[in-house]
mmCIF file of C-alpha atoms in Angstrom:
data_model
loop_
_atom_site.group_PDB
_atom_site.id
_atom_site.type_symbol
_atom_site.label_atom_id
_atom_site.label_comp_id
_atom_site.label_asym_id
_atom_site.label_seq_id
_atom_site.Cartn_x
_atom_site.Cartn_y
_atom_site.Cartn_z
ATOM 1 C CA MET A 1 5.793 38.430 -44.813
ATOM 2 C CA GLY A 2 5.249 41.130 -42.194
ATOM 3 C CA SER A 3 2.340 41.446 -39.832
ATOM 4 C CA ILE A 4 -1.118 42.220 -41.213
ATOM 5 C CA ASN A 5 -2.866 45.241 -39.742
ATOM 6 C CA ILE A 6 -6.347 44.409 -38.398
ATOM 7 C CA LYS A 7 -8.479 47.525 -38.684
ATOM 8 C CA THR A 8 -10.472 49.022 -35.794
ATOM 9 C CA GLU A 9 -14.082 50.184 -36.105
ATOM 10 C CA ASP A 10 -12.838 53.755 -36.525
ATOM 11 C CA ASP A 11 -10.430 52.618 -39.225
ATOM 12 C CA ILE A 12 -13.257 50.851 -41.056
ATOM 13 C CA LYS A 13 -15.449 53.952 -40.930
ATOM 14 C CA GLY A 14 -12.609 56.026 -42.361
ATOM 15 C CA MET A 15 -11.944 53.454 -45.083
ATOM 16 C CA ARG A 16 -15.617 53.411 -46.094
ATOM 17 C CA VAL A 17 -15.492 57.156 -46.655
ATOM 18 C CA ALA A 18 -12.195 57.035 -48.556
ATOM 19 C CA GLY A 19 -13.370 54.097 -50.677
ATOM 20 C CA ARG A 20 -16.611 55.819 -51.624
ATOM 21 C CA LEU A 21 -14.782 59.011 -52.572
ATOM 22 C CA ALA A 22 -12.310 57.115 -54.784
ATOM 23 C CA ALA A 23 -15.180 55.430 -56.606
ATOM 24 C CA GLU A 24 -16.963 58.761 -57.028
ATOM 25 C CA VAL A 25 -13.929 60.132 -58.896
ATOM 26 C CA LEU A 26 -14.470 57.362 -61.459
ATOM 27 C CA ASP A 27 -18.165 58.269 -61.674
ATOM 28 C CA PHE A 28 -17.192 61.893 -62.274
ATOM 29 C CA ILE A 29 -14.624 61.221 -65.000
ATOM 30 C CA ALA A 30 -16.634 58.618 -66.944
ATOM 31 C CA PRO A 31 -18.396 61.097 -69.325
ATOM 32 C CA TYR A 32 -15.044 62.599 -70.331
ATOM 33 C CA VAL A 33 -13.537 59.294 -71.526
ATOM 34 C CA LYS A 34 -14.166 59.637 -75.260
ATOM 35 C CA PRO A 35 -12.194 59.875 -78.505
ATOM 36 C CA GLY A 36 -9.913 62.892 -78.699
ATOM 37 C CA VAL A 37 -9.386 63.503 -74.987
ATOM 38 C CA THR A 38 -5.808 63.211 -73.756
ATOM 39 C CA THR A 39 -4.860 61.164 -70.737
ATOM 40 C CA GLY A 40 -3.312 64.339 -69.340
ATOM 41 C CA GLU A 41 -6.682 66.090 -69.524
ATOM 42 C CA LEU A 42 -8.326 63.203 -67.661
ATOM 43 C CA ASP A 43 -5.645 63.545 -64.992
ATOM 44 C CA ARG A 44 -6.206 67.307 -64.718
ATOM 45 C CA LEU A 45 -9.963 66.881 -64.353
ATOM 46 C CA CYS A 46 -9.594 64.175 -61.709
ATOM 47 C CA HIS A 47 -6.972 66.163 -59.799
ATOM 48 C CA GLU A 48 -9.193 69.249 -59.676
ATOM 49 C CA TYR A 49 -12.225 67.188 -58.630
ATOM 50 C CA MET A 50 -10.301 65.486 -55.836
ATOM 51 C CA THR A 51 -8.727 68.628 -54.418
ATOM 52 C CA ASN A 52 -11.412 71.258 -55.083
ATOM 53 C CA VAL A 53 -14.668 69.280 -54.763
ATOM 54 C CA GLN A 54 -13.895 66.334 -52.478
ATOM 55 C CA GLY A 55 -11.129 67.780 -50.349
ATOM 56 C CA THR A 56 -9.098 64.627 -50.921
ATOM 57 C CA ILE A 57 -5.408 64.151 -51.705
ATOM 58 C CA PRO A 58 -4.401 62.169 -54.820
ATOM 59 C CA ALA A 59 -2.216 59.455 -53.314
ATOM 60 C CA PRO A 60 -0.165 58.650 -56.465
ATOM 61 C CA LEU A 61 1.116 62.226 -56.892
ATOM 62 C CA ASN A 62 4.803 62.239 -55.886
ATOM 63 C CA TYR A 63 4.459 58.694 -54.503
ATOM 64 C CA CYS A 64 7.979 57.278 -54.407
ATOM 65 C CA PRO A 65 8.582 53.691 -53.271
ATOM 66 C CA PRO A 66 12.210 52.568 -52.892
ATOM 67 C CA GLY A 67 13.973 52.311 -56.255
ATOM 68 C CA TYR A 68 11.480 54.527 -58.085
ATOM 69 C CA THR A 69 11.385 58.166 -59.118
ATOM 70 C CA PRO A 70 8.397 60.139 -57.751
ATOM 71 C CA TYR A 71 5.199 59.425 -59.691
ATOM 72 C CA PRO A 72 4.368 62.712 -61.465
ATOM 73 C CA LYS A 73 0.578 62.625 -61.787
ATOM 74 C CA ALA A 74 -2.625 62.254 -59.745
ATOM 75 C CA ILE A 75 -3.994 59.119 -61.459
ATOM 76 C CA CYS A 76 -2.791 56.196 -63.588
ATOM 77 C CA THR A 77 -4.059 55.892 -67.166
ATOM 78 C CA SER A 78 -3.235 52.509 -68.739
ATOM 79 C CA VAL A 79 -4.228 52.300 -72.415
ATOM 80 C CA ASN A 80 -4.492 49.115 -74.533
ATOM 81 C CA ASP A 81 -1.258 47.129 -73.996
ATOM 82 C CA VAL A 82 -0.313 49.084 -70.860
ATOM 83 C CA VAL A 83 -0.756 46.714 -67.910
ATOM 84 C CA CYS A 84 -0.517 49.319 -65.141
ATOM 85 C CA HIS A 85 1.019 52.602 -63.967
ATOM 86 C CA GLY A 86 0.560 54.422 -67.266
ATOM 87 C CA ILE A 87 1.527 58.076 -66.761
ATOM 88 C CA PRO A 88 -1.000 60.609 -68.113
ATOM 89 C CA GLY A 89 0.329 62.866 -70.856
ATOM 90 C CA ASP A 90 -0.298 64.109 -74.388
ATOM 91 C CA LYS A 91 -1.641 60.800 -75.715
ATOM 92 C CA ALA A 92 -5.102 61.340 -77.224
ATOM 93 C CA LEU A 93 -7.537 58.448 -76.876
ATOM 94 C CA LYS A 94 -8.978 57.121 -80.119
ATOM 95 C CA ASN A 95 -12.040 55.117 -81.064
ATOM 96 C CA GLY A 96 -11.590 51.458 -80.090
ATOM 97 C CA ASP A 97 -9.094 52.064 -77.293
ATOM 98 C CA VAL A 98 -9.569 50.572 -73.845
ATOM 99 C CA VAL A 99 -8.205 52.386 -70.815
ATOM 100 C CA ASN A 100 -7.895 51.615 -67.125
ATOM 101 C CA LEU A 101 -8.190 54.575 -64.786
ATOM 102 C CA ASP A 102 -6.689 53.832 -61.378
ATOM 103 C CA ILE A 103 -7.700 56.191 -58.571
ATOM 104 C CA THR A 104 -6.395 56.400 -55.023
ATOM 105 C CA VAL A 105 -7.499 59.239 -52.748
ATOM 106 C CA ILE A 106 -6.509 60.073 -49.181
ATOM 107 C CA LYS A 107 -9.221 61.392 -46.858
ATOM 108 C CA ASP A 108 -8.489 62.056 -43.183
ATOM 109 C CA GLY A 109 -5.394 59.863 -43.502
ATOM 110 C CA TYR A 110 -7.192 56.860 -45.052
ATOM 111 C CA HIS A 111 -6.607 55.547 -48.583
ATOM 112 C CA GLY A 112 -9.392 54.541 -50.976
ATOM 113 C CA ASP A 113 -8.123 52.595 -54.007
ATOM 114 C CA THR A 114 -10.125 51.445 -57.039
ATOM 115 C CA SER A 115 -9.880 51.179 -60.817
ATOM 116 C CA ARG A 116 -12.203 50.619 -63.759
ATOM 117 C CA MET A 117 -11.897 49.815 -67.426
ATOM 118 C CA PHE A 118 -13.427 52.218 -69.942
ATOM 119 C CA PHE A 119 -14.187 51.749 -73.623
ATOM 120 C CA VAL A 120 -13.337 54.679 -75.891
ATOM 121 C CA GLY A 121 -16.012 54.760 -78.573
ATOM 122 C CA GLU A 122 -16.781 51.299 -79.963
ATOM 123 C CA PRO A 123 -14.462 48.538 -78.684
ATOM 124 C CA SER A 124 -13.473 45.399 -80.588
ATOM 125 C CA ILE A 125 -15.078 42.075 -79.718
ATOM 126 C CA LEU A 126 -11.693 40.950 -78.356
ATOM 127 C CA ALA A 127 -11.438 43.977 -76.070
ATOM 128 C CA LYS A 128 -15.006 43.607 -74.799
ATOM 129 C CA ARG A 129 -14.465 39.948 -73.942
ATOM 130 C CA LEU A 130 -11.139 40.569 -72.191
ATOM 131 C CA VAL A 131 -12.622 43.384 -70.101
ATOM 132 C CA GLU A 132 -15.662 41.272 -69.197
ATOM 133 C CA ILE A 133 -13.622 38.214 -68.204
ATOM 134 C CA THR A 134 -11.286 40.380 -66.114
ATOM 135 C CA TYR A 135 -14.272 41.911 -64.327
ATOM 136 C CA GLU A 136 -15.574 38.426 -63.582
ATOM 137 C CA CYS A 137 -12.115 37.430 -62.327
ATOM 138 C CA MET A 138 -12.102 40.277 -59.825
ATOM 139 C CA TRP A 139 -15.572 39.435 -58.531
ATOM 140 C CA LEU A 140 -14.851 35.703 -58.350
ATOM 141 C CA GLY A 141 -11.840 36.544 -56.204
ATOM 142 C CA ILE A 142 -13.917 38.843 -53.986
ATOM 143 C CA SER A 143 -16.581 36.148 -53.609
ATOM 144 C CA LYS A 144 -14.043 33.888 -51.873
ATOM 145 C CA ILE A 145 -13.392 36.404 -49.091
ATOM 146 C CA LYS A 146 -14.609 35.344 -45.652
ATOM 147 C CA PRO A 147 -13.050 34.565 -42.270
ATOM 148 C CA GLY A 148 -11.125 31.307 -42.370
ATOM 149 C CA ALA A 149 -10.568 31.380 -46.127
ATOM 150 C CA HIS A 150 -7.043 31.815 -47.461
ATOM 151 C CA LEU A 151 -5.467 34.327 -49.809
ATOM 152 C CA GLY A 152 -4.617 31.404 -52.087
ATOM 153 C CA ASP A 153 -8.344 30.797 -52.578
ATOM 154 C CA ILE A 154 -8.652 34.245 -54.165
ATOM 155 C CA GLY A 155 -5.718 33.779 -56.508
ATOM 156 C CA PHE A 156 -6.774 30.274 -57.525
ATOM 157 C CA VAL A 157 -10.260 31.184 -58.708
ATOM 158 C CA ILE A 158 -8.959 34.226 -60.612
ATOM 159 C CA GLN A 159 -6.273 32.198 -62.371
ATOM 160 C CA GLN A 160 -8.672 29.387 -63.227
ATOM 161 C CA HIS A 161 -11.238 31.733 -64.803
ATOM 162 C CA ALA A 162 -8.670 33.726 -66.777
ATOM 163 C CA GLU A 163 -6.797 30.728 -68.140
ATOM 164 C CA LYS A 164 -9.999 28.890 -69.027
ATOM 165 C CA ALA A 165 -10.829 31.857 -71.268
ATOM 166 C CA GLY A 166 -7.416 31.605 -72.929
ATOM 167 C CA TYR A 167 -5.891 34.566 -71.109
ATOM 168 C CA SER A 168 -2.921 34.938 -68.761
ATOM 169 C CA VAL A 169 -2.448 36.471 -65.307
ATOM 170 C CA VAL A 170 0.271 39.045 -64.671
ATOM 171 C CA ARG A 171 2.341 37.845 -61.710
ATOM 172 C CA GLU A 172 4.712 40.721 -60.997
ATOM 173 C CA PHE A 173 1.957 42.924 -59.544
ATOM 174 C CA CYS A 174 -0.713 42.057 -57.013
ATOM 175 C CA GLY A 175 -3.329 43.378 -54.641
ATOM 176 C CA HIS A 176 -2.263 44.718 -51.271
ATOM 177 C CA GLY A 177 -3.304 45.634 -47.791
ATOM 178 C CA ILE A 178 -4.358 49.253 -47.432
ATOM 179 C CA GLY A 179 -5.418 51.696 -44.736
ATOM 180 C CA LYS A 180 -3.465 54.676 -43.447
ATOM 181 C CA VAL A 181 -0.625 53.227 -45.526
ATOM 182 C CA PHE A 182 -1.034 53.056 -49.345
ATOM 183 C CA HIS A 183 0.579 49.606 -49.700
ATOM 184 C CA GLU A 184 0.946 47.245 -46.745
ATOM 185 C CA GLU A 185 0.665 43.539 -45.971
ATOM 186 C CA PRO A 186 -0.764 41.248 -47.161
ATOM 187 C CA GLN A 187 0.182 40.792 -50.788
ATOM 188 C CA VAL A 188 -2.861 39.474 -52.651
ATOM 189 C CA LEU A 189 -1.689 37.291 -55.538
ATOM 190 C CA HIS A 190 -4.034 36.734 -58.483
ATOM 191 C CA TYR A 191 -2.853 33.162 -59.006
ATOM 192 C CA GLY A 192 -2.156 30.278 -56.670
ATOM 193 C CA ARG A 193 -3.557 27.246 -54.910
ATOM 194 C CA PRO A 194 -6.552 27.011 -52.589
ATOM 195 C CA GLY A 195 -5.864 26.665 -48.894
ATOM 196 C CA THR A 196 -2.460 28.343 -49.122
ATOM 197 C CA LEU A 197 -1.014 31.647 -47.849
ATOM 198 C CA GLU A 198 -2.484 33.745 -45.034
ATOM 199 C CA LYS A 199 -5.802 32.930 -43.399
ATOM 200 C CA LEU A 200 -8.350 35.752 -43.628
ATOM 201 C CA LEU A 201 -9.512 37.412 -40.417
ATOM 202 C CA PRO A 202 -12.268 39.967 -39.768
ATOM 203 C CA GLY A 203 -10.895 43.495 -39.978
ATOM 204 C CA MET A 204 -8.430 42.861 -42.783
ATOM 205 C CA ILE A 205 -8.728 45.348 -45.658
ATOM 206 C CA PHE A 206 -7.008 44.773 -48.988
ATOM 207 C CA THR A 207 -7.427 45.259 -52.724
ATOM 208 C CA VAL A 208 -8.334 42.662 -55.326
ATOM 209 C CA GLU A 209 -7.051 43.946 -58.680
ATOM 210 C CA PRO A 210 -6.269 41.254 -61.267
ATOM 211 C CA MET A 211 -4.313 42.264 -64.364
ATOM 212 C CA ILE A 212 -5.229 39.918 -67.201
ATOM 213 C CA ASN A 213 -3.509 39.809 -70.605
ATOM 214 C CA ALA A 214 -5.068 38.670 -73.875
ATOM 215 C CA GLY A 215 -1.697 37.161 -74.825
ATOM 216 C CA ARG A 216 1.206 35.960 -72.718
ATOM 217 C CA ARG A 217 1.740 37.104 -69.136
ATOM 218 C CA ASP A 218 5.231 38.503 -69.767
ATOM 219 C CA ILE A 219 5.696 42.242 -69.218
ATOM 220 C CA ARG A 220 8.237 44.978 -69.938
ATOM 221 C CA GLU A 221 9.002 48.234 -68.138
ATOM 222 C CA MET A 222 9.216 51.438 -70.141
ATOM 223 C CA GLY A 223 11.936 54.049 -69.862
ATOM 224 C CA ASP A 224 9.927 56.323 -67.557
ATOM 225 C CA GLY A 225 10.438 53.790 -64.771
ATOM 226 C CA TRP A 226 6.698 53.378 -64.136
ATOM 227 C CA THR A 227 4.744 52.306 -67.222
ATOM 228 C CA ILE A 228 4.376 48.522 -67.580
ATOM 229 C CA LYS A 229 3.345 47.006 -70.923
ATOM 230 C CA THR A 230 2.694 43.502 -72.192
ATOM 231 C CA LYS A 231 5.836 42.119 -73.780
ATOM 232 C CA ASP A 232 3.934 40.762 -76.793
ATOM 233 C CA ARG A 233 1.910 44.013 -77.168
ATOM 234 C CA SER A 234 -1.344 42.197 -76.501
ATOM 235 C CA LEU A 235 -4.224 43.964 -74.761
ATOM 236 C CA SER A 236 -4.346 44.009 -70.968
ATOM 237 C CA ALA A 237 -7.230 44.737 -68.594
ATOM 238 C CA GLN A 238 -7.600 45.374 -64.869
ATOM 239 C CA TRP A 239 -10.359 46.077 -62.368
ATOM 240 C CA GLU A 240 -9.891 46.892 -58.699
ATOM 241 C CA HIS A 241 -11.944 47.115 -55.533
ATOM 242 C CA THR A 242 -10.922 47.611 -51.910
ATOM 243 C CA VAL A 243 -12.557 44.966 -49.703
ATOM 244 C CA LEU A 244 -13.094 44.470 -45.960
ATOM 245 C CA VAL A 245 -13.201 41.003 -44.410
ATOM 246 C CA THR A 246 -16.324 41.033 -42.192
ATOM 247 C CA GLU A 247 -17.419 38.597 -39.486
ATOM 248 C CA THR A 248 -19.439 36.634 -42.050
ATOM 249 C CA GLY A 249 -17.932 37.406 -45.455
ATOM 250 C CA TYR A 250 -16.906 40.585 -47.221
ATOM 251 C CA GLU A 251 -17.858 44.205 -47.779
ATOM 252 C CA VAL A 252 -16.719 46.127 -50.854
ATOM 253 C CA LEU A 253 -15.662 49.596 -49.715
ATOM 254 C CA THR A 254 -15.136 51.282 -53.101
ATOM 255 C CA VAL A 255 -18.810 51.647 -53.976
ATOM 256 C CA SER A 256 -20.566 54.567 -55.653
ATOM 257 C CA PRO A 257 -23.822 55.279 -57.501
ATOM 258 C CA GLY A 258 -22.184 54.964 -60.927
ATOM 259 C CA MET A 259 -20.108 51.844 -60.387
ATOM 260 C CA PRO A 260 -20.848 48.877 -62.675
ATOM 261 C CA ALA A 261 -23.146 46.286 -61.147
ATOM 262 C CA PRO A 262 -21.564 43.037 -59.954
ATOM 263 C CA PRO A 263 -21.917 40.120 -62.393
ATOM 264 C CA ALA A 264 -25.185 38.196 -62.288
ATOM 265 C CA PHE A 265 -23.522 35.202 -60.618
ATOM 266 C CA ILE A 266 -22.599 37.419 -57.669
ATOM 267 C CA GLN A 267 -26.054 38.953 -57.397
ATOM 268 C CA GLN A 268 -27.735 35.541 -57.597
ATOM 269 C CA ASN A 269 -25.521 33.975 -54.953
ATOM 270 C CA ASN A 270 -27.560 34.100 -51.764
ATOM 271 C CA SER A 271 -24.459 33.536 -49.670
ATOM 272 C CA ALA A 272 -22.771 36.676 -51.001
ATOM 273 C CA GLN A 273 -22.544 39.582 -48.608
ATOM 274 C CA PRO A 274 -23.983 42.987 -49.411
ATOM 275 C CA VAL A 275 -21.669 44.970 -51.634
ATOM 276 C CA THR A 276 -22.532 48.261 -49.956
ATOM 277 C CA ALA A 277 -21.879 49.266 -46.386
#
């Protein structure tokens, strides 16, 4: 484990802007997610919005961590049994599909990273429940963020909620520190034990992005070197926010007018910090 970058006030201001812009891409694309649209068309629309309207850079485009080939598109589109890193292409969405759109923009050197689940037409009861439980998992994890808490507290509550619902937590991928670097320390596991791993300090910024499978947690990598699917072909869901550890709790940085409201248990918790800056 390397050192964790504590953000300055200027860093935090830059991350608020980048986070808001990333979330606004999801607001923009939402009306286009409907039966018949291709994932490639969603990518094209998002790319044009980022570059022409926002003046942002799509961080995934040509992103190339060690051992990978450069990622060829501006966003990730993960449909049904795709866990993450689905590459947009000619696949047309059909009624009943669920899709995760993962957006990362760069503005003035800072990265804003967020993802949402979308229903295409009318989803199945199974899909609706999985997406809802996954959303609750993300927010339960966020609710544990405060100075003095541990990363293990986040993973524990996510794992408990998912497994209680009969689902499984993907372990090969996790949340991550973020700032002027796309992926940095710490790694934010979505499973674990309370009181373990790094202690949270004000100024840390990282993502919480649980990937929850309706079936088993096992995954498989496709031939393109990026797309990850569930091994048993069960549905998978993911939500993601970028979060700042404040002096008293947390602040969600990837907020926008069209983002889904936090679950009622978050809104009713008087100890929860404001979601918006």
